[in-house]
Tab-separated table of C-alpha atoms in Angstrom:
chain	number	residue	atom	x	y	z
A	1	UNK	CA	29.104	-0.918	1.363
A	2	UNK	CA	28.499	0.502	5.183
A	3	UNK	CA	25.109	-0.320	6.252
A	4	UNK	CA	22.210	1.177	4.182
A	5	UNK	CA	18.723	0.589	6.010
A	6	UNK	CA	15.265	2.097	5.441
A	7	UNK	CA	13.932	3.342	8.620
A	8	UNK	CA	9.756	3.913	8.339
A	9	UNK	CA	8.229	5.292	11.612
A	10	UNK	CA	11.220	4.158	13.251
A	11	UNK	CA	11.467	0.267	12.137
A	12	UNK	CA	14.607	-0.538	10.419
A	13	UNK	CA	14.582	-2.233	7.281
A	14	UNK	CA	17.247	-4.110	4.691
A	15	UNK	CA	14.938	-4.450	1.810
A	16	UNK	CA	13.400	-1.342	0.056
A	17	UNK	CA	10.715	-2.921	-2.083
A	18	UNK	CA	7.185	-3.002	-0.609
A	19	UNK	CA	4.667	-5.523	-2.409
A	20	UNK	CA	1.457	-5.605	-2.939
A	21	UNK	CA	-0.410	-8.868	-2.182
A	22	UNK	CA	-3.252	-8.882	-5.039
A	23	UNK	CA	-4.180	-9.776	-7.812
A	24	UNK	CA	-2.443	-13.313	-7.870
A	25	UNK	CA	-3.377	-16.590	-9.140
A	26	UNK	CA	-2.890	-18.098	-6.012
A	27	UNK	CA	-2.433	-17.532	-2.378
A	28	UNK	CA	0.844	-19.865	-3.470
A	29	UNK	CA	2.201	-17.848	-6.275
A	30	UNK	CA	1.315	-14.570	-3.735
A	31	UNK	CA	3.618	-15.981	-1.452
A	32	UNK	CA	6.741	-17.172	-3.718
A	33	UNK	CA	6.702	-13.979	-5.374
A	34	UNK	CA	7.364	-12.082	-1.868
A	35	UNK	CA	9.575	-14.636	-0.835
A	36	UNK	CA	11.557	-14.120	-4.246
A	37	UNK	CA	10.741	-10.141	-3.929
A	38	UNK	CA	13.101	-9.958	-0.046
A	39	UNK	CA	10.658	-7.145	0.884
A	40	UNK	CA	9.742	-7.165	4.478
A	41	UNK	CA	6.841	-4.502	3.849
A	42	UNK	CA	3.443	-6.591	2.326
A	43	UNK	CA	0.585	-4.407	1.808
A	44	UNK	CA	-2.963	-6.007	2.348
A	45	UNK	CA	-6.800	-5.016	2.159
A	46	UNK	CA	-10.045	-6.061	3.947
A	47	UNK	CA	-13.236	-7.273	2.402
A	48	UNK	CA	-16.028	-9.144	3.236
A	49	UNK	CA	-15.643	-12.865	2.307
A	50	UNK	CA	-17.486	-15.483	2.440
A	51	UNK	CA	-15.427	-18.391	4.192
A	52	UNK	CA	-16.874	-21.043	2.048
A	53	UNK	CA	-14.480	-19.812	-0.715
A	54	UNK	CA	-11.502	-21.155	1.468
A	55	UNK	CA	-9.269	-18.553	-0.397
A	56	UNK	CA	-8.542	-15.897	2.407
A	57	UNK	CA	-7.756	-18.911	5.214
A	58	UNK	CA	-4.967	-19.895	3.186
A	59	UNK	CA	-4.304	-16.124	1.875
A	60	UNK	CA	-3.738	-15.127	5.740
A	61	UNK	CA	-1.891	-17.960	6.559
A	62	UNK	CA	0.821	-17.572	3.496
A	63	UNK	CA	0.648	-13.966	4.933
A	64	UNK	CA	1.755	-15.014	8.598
A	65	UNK	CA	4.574	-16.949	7.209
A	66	UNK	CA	6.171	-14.473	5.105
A	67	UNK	CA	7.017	-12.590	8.822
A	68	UNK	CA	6.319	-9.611	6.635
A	69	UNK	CA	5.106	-6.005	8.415
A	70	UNK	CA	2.146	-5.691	7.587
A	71	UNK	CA	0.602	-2.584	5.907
A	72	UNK	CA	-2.877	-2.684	5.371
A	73	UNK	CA	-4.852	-0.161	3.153
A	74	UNK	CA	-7.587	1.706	2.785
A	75	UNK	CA	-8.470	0.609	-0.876
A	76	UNK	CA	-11.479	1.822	-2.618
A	77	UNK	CA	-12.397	3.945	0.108
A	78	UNK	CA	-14.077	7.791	-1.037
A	79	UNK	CA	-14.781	9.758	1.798
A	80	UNK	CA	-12.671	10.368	5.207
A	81	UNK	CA	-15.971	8.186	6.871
A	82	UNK	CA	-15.085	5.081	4.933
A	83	UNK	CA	-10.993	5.678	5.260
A	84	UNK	CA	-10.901	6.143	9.244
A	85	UNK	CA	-13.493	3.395	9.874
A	86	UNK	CA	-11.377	0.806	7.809
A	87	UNK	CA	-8.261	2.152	8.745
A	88	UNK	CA	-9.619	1.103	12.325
A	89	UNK	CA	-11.011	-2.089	11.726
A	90	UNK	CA	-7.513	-2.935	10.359
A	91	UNK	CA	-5.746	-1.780	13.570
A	92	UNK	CA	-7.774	-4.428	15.521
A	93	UNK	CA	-7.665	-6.615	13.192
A	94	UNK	CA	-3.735	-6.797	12.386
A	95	UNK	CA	-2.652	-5.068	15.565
A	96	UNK	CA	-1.321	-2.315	13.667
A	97	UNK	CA	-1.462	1.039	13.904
A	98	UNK	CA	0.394	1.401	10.429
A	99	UNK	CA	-2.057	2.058	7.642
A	100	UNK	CA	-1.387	2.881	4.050
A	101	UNK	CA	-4.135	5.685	3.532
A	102	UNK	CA	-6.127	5.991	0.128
A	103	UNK	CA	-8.667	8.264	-0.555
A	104	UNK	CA	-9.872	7.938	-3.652
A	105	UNK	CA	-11.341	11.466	-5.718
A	106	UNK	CA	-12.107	9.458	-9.259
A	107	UNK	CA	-12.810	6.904	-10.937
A	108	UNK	CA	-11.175	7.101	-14.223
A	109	UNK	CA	-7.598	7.576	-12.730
A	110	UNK	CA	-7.966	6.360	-9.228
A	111	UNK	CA	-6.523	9.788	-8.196
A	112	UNK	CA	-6.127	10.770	-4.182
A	113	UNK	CA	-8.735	12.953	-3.195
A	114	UNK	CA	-5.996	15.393	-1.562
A	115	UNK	CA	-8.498	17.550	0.474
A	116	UNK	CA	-10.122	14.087	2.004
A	117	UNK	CA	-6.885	12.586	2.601
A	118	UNK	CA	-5.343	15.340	4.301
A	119	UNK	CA	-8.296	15.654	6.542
A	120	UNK	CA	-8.552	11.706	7.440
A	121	UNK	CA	-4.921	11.730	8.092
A	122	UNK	CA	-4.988	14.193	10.655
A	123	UNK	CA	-8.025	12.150	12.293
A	124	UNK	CA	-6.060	9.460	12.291
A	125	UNK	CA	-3.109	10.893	13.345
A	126	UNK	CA	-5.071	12.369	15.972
A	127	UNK	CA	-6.291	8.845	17.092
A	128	UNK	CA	-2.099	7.592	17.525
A	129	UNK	CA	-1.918	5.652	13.881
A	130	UNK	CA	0.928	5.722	11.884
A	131	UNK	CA	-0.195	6.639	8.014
A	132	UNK	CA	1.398	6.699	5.082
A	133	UNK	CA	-0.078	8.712	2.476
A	134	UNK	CA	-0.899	7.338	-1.214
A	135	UNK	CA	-0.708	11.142	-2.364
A	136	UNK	CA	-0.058	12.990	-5.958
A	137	UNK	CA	3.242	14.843	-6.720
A	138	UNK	CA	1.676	17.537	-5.106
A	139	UNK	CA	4.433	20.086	-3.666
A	140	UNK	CA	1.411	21.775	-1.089
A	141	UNK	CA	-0.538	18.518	-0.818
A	142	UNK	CA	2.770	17.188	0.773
A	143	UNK	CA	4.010	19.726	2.615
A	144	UNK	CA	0.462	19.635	4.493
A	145	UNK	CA	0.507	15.786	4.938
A	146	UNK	CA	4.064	16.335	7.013
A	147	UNK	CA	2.755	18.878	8.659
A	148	UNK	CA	0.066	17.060	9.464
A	149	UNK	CA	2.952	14.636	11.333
A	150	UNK	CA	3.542	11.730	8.178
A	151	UNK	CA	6.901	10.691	8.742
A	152	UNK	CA	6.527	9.008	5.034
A	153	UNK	CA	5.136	10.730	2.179
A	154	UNK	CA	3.789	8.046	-0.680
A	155	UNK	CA	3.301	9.712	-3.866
A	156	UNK	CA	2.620	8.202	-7.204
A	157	UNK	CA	4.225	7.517	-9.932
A	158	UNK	CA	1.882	7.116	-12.348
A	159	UNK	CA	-2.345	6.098	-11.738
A	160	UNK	CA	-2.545	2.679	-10.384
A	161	UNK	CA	-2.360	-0.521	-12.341
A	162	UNK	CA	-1.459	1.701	-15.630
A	163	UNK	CA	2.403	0.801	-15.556
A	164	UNK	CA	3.347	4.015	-17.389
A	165	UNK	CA	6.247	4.768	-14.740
A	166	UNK	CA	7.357	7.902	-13.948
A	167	UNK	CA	4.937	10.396	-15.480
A	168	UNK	CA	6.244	13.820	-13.643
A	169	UNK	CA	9.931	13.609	-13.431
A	170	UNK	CA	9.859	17.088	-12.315
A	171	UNK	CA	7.041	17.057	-9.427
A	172	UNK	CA	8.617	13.901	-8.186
A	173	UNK	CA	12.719	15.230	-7.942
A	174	UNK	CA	11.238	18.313	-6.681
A	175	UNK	CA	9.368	16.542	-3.725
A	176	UNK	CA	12.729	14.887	-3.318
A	177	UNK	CA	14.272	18.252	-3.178
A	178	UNK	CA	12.105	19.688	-0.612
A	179	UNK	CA	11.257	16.614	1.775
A	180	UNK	CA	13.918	14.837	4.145
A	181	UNK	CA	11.473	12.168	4.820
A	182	UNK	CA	11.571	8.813	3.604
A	183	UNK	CA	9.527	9.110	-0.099
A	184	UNK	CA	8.406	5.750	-1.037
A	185	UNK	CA	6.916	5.638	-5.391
A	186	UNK	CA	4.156	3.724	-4.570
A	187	UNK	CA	1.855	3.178	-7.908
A	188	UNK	CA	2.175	2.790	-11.513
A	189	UNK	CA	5.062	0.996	-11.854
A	190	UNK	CA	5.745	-1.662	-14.856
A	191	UNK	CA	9.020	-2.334	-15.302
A	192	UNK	CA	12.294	-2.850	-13.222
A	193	UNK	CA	14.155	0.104	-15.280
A	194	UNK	CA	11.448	2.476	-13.710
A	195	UNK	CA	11.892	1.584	-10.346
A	196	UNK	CA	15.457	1.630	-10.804
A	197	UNK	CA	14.680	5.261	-12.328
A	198	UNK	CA	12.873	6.307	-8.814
A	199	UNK	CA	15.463	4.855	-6.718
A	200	UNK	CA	18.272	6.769	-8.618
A	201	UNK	CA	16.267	9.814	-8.085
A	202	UNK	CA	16.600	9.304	-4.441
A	203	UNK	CA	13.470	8.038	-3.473
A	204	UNK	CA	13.880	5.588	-0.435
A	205	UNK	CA	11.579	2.820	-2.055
A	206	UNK	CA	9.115	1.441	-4.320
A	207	UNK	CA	5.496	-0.136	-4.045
A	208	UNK	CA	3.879	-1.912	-6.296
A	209	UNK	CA	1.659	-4.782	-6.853
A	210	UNK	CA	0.667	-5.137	-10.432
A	211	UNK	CA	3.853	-5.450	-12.626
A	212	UNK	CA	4.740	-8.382	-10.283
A	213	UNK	CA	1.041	-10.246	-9.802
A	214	UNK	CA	0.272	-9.989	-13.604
A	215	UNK	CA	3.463	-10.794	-15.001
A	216	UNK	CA	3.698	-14.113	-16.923
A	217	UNK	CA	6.370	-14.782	-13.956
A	218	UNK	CA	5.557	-13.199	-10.782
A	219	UNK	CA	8.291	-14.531	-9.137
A	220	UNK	CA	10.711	-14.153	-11.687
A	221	UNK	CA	9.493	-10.443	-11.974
A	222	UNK	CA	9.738	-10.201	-8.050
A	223	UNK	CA	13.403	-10.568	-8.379
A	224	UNK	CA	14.050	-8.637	-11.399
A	225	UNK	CA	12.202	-5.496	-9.381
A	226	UNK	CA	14.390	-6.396	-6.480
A	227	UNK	CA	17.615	-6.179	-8.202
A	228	UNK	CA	16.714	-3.048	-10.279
A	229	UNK	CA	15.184	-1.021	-7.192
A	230	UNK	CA	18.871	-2.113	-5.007
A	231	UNK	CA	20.860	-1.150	-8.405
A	232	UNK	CA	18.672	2.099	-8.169
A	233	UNK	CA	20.049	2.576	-4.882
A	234	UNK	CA	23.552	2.107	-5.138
A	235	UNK	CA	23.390	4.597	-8.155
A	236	UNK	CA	22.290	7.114	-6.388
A	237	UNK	CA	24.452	6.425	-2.990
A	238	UNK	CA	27.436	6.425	-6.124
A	239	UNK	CA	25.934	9.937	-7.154
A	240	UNK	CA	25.181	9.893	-10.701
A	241	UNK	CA	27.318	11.997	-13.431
A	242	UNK	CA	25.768	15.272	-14.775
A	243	UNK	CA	24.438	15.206	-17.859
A	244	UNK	CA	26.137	17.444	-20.484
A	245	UNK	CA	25.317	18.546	-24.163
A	246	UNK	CA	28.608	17.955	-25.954
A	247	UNK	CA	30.778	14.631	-26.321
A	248	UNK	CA	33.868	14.512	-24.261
A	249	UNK	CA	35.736	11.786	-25.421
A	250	UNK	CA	36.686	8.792	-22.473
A	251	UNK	CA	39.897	7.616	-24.203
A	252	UNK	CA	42.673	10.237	-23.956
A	253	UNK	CA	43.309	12.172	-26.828
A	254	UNK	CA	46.954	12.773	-25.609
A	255	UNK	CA	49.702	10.168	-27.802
A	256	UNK	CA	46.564	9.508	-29.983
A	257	UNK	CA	48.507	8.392	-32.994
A	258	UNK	CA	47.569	9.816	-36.758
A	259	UNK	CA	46.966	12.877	-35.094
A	260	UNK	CA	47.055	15.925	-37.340
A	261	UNK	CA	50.004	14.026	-39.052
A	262	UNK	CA	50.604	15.197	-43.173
A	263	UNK	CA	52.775	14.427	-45.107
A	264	UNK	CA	55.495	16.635	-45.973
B	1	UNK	CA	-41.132	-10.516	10.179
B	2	UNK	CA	-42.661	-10.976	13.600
B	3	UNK	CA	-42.459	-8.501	16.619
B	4	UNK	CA	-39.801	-11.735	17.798
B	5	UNK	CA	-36.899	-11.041	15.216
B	6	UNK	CA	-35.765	-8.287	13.555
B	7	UNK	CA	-34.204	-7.781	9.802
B	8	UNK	CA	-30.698	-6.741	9.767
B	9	UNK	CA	-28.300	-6.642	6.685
B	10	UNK	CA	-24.961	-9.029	7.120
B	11	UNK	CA	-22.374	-7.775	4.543
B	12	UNK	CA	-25.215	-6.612	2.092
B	13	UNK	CA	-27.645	-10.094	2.418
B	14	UNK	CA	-30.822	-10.084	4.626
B	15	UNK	CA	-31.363	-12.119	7.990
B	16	UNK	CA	-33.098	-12.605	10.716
B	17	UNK	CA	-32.188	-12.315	14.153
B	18	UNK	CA	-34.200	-12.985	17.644
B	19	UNK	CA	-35.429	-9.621	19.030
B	20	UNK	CA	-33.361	-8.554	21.544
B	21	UNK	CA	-29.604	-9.775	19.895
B	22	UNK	CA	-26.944	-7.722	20.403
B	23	UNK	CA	-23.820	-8.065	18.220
B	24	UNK	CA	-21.711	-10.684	20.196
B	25	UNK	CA	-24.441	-12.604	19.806
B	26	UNK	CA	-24.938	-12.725	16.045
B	27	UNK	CA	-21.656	-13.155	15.466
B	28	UNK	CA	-21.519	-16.281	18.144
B	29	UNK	CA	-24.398	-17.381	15.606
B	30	UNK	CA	-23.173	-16.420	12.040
B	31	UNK	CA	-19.449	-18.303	13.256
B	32	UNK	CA	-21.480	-21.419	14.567
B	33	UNK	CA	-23.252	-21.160	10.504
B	34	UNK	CA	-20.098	-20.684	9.093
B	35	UNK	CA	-20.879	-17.419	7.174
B	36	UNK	CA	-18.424	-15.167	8.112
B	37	UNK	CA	-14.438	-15.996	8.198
B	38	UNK	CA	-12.673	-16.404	11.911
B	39	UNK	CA	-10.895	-13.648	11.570
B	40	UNK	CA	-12.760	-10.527	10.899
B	41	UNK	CA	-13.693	-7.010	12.239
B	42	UNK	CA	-17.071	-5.201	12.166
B	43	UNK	CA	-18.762	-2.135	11.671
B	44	UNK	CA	-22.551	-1.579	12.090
B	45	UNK	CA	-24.226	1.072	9.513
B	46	UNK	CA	-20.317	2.142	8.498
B	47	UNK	CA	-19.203	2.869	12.008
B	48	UNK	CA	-16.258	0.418	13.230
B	49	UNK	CA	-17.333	-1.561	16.797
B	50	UNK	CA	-14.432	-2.793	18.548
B	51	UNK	CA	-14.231	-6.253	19.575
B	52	UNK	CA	-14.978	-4.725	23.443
B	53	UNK	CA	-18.162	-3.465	22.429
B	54	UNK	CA	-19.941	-6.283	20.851
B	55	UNK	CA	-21.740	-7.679	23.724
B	56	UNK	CA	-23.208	-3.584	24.052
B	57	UNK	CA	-24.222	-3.551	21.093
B	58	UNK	CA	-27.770	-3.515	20.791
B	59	UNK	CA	-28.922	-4.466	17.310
B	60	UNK	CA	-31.859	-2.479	15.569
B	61	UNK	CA	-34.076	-3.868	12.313
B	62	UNK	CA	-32.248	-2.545	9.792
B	63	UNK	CA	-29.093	-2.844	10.569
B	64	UNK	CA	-26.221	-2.718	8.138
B	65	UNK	CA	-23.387	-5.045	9.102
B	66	UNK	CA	-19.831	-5.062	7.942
B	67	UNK	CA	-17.978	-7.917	8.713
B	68	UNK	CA	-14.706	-7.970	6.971
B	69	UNK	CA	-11.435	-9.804	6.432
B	70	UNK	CA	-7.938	-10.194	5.082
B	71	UNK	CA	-7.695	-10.152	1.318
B	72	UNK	CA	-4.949	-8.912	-1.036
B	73	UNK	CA	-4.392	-5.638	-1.413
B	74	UNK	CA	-1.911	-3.203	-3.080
């Protein structure tokens, strides 16, 4: 197969899984499960800490080693105040202006607040940073997030950390329909069959953080995802049959023998 | 509280500061007491402060101080 790289705000990249880096065991486990994963996109939060913990030295140094891009996030964040203040801190912080930008409207669902996202990514946007949207299916919402100048559109598949996959097939081929630029599922995810399901529909990749960290294998899962969401991708580069209502059969009917044949 | 130090808020928890301390300094001093991480950013009462700024920034009683690090996220 020619050459089939993901290009995101103009890096190049082999792998189309991006992985969250939560919700682990370990800092250890973290980091075998994105070495098993092959994604070259991690995604990563801020918090205070308190250094006696000794957690987030060794978290930061597992996360230097991977050679990963880094993509922090704006996590828990519910008004464009919070979102464009962390989203800065991160930049200096990571020396990144790539930003994975959540606004969150509720509680219940962790849905995107799509009136305070659009309005923090155009601040952002405005101050040279490269975001990436955690958006709904939204048609409009979307349309006004490129406009807004995302080159990548991240909408969900389901609410975070449910792993109920794909809720709105139709929203999410139609956004696929309308949009050239790279769509990346990101959210909601549990199992390798519905990544594969997202990357058949086109979509350019997958995020997700939960179905690997709280597996009873992380790494194990890792690679399962990996495989599924590259299978995904070949299926749709193959271009999938249509669906139809009736059986046709696959054998030929032509020299079947006992055909028709009575006795005279 | 004396007129000498002033009560500012370090990610939530109270302390006391000399009078007078601007940001580059409390961080110099927080580092030396090991109670923030070594790599970190800041924002004072929710506004970000680039690492440029710190020794300009003033500190007032009352402060609310955000100093933050890497963690997992998704």
């Amino acid at each position: 197969m020619q050459s089939d790289e993901l290009t995101l705000y103009g890096k190049t990249f082999t792998s189309r899984f991006l992985l969250g880096t939560a919700l682990y065991e370990s800092p250890e486990q973290m980091r075998d499960s994105v070495s098993a994963s092959g994604a070259e996109i991690v995604t990563l939060g801020l918090r205070r800490q308190n250094p006696s913990a000794g957690d987030g030295e060794r978290f930061w140094q597992h996360i230097r080693e991977t050679g990963c891009t880094l993509l922090p996030n704006t996590a828990g964040c519910k008004s464009v105040k919070e979102a464009v203040n962390l989203a800065q801190m991160s930049r200096e912080l990571f020396d990144t202006d790539w930003v994975k930008l959540e606004v969150i409207g509720d509680d219940y669902n962790l849905q995107p607040d799509p009136f305070a996202l659009l309005e923090a990514t155009q601040e952002l946007i405005s101050q040279g940073f490269k975001v990436l949207p955690y958006c709904t299916d939204d048609l409009i919402l979307c349309q006004k997030l490129v406009e807004a100048g995302c080159q990548v559109l991240m909408p969900w598949g389901a609410p975070i950390g449910t792993g109920r996959g794909l809720l709105n097939r139709y929203a999410l081929k139609a956004l696929r329909e309308r949009f050239n630029c790279p769509l990346v599922v990101d959210a909601g995810l549990g199992a390798p069959s519905q990544a594969a399901e997202a990357m058949e529909m086109g979509y350019d990749a997958v995020l997700l953080n939960t179905a690997v960290a709280k597996a009873q294998n992380p790494p194990l899962m890792a690679k399962a995802f990996a495989g599924a969401i590259k299978s995904g991708r070949e299926a749709y580069l193959a271009g999938l049959m249509q669906t139809r209502q009736t059986a046709s059969p696959s054998t030929p009917t032509i020299g079947q023998p006992f055909w028709h044949q009575q006795k005279t | 509280m004396s007129n000498r130090t002033i009560e500012v808020f370090l990610n939530g928890e109270s302390c006391l500061l000399p009078a007078g301390s601007d940001l580059a300094d409390a961080i110099e001093h927080w580092l030396s007491e090991q109670q923030i991480p070594e790599k970190f950013a800041a924002a004072i009462n929710g506004e970000f402060v680039p690492r440029s700024a710190y020794a300009d920034t003033l500190l007032g009683s009352g402060d609310l101080i955000d100093i933050v690090a890497p963690v997992g996220g998704g």
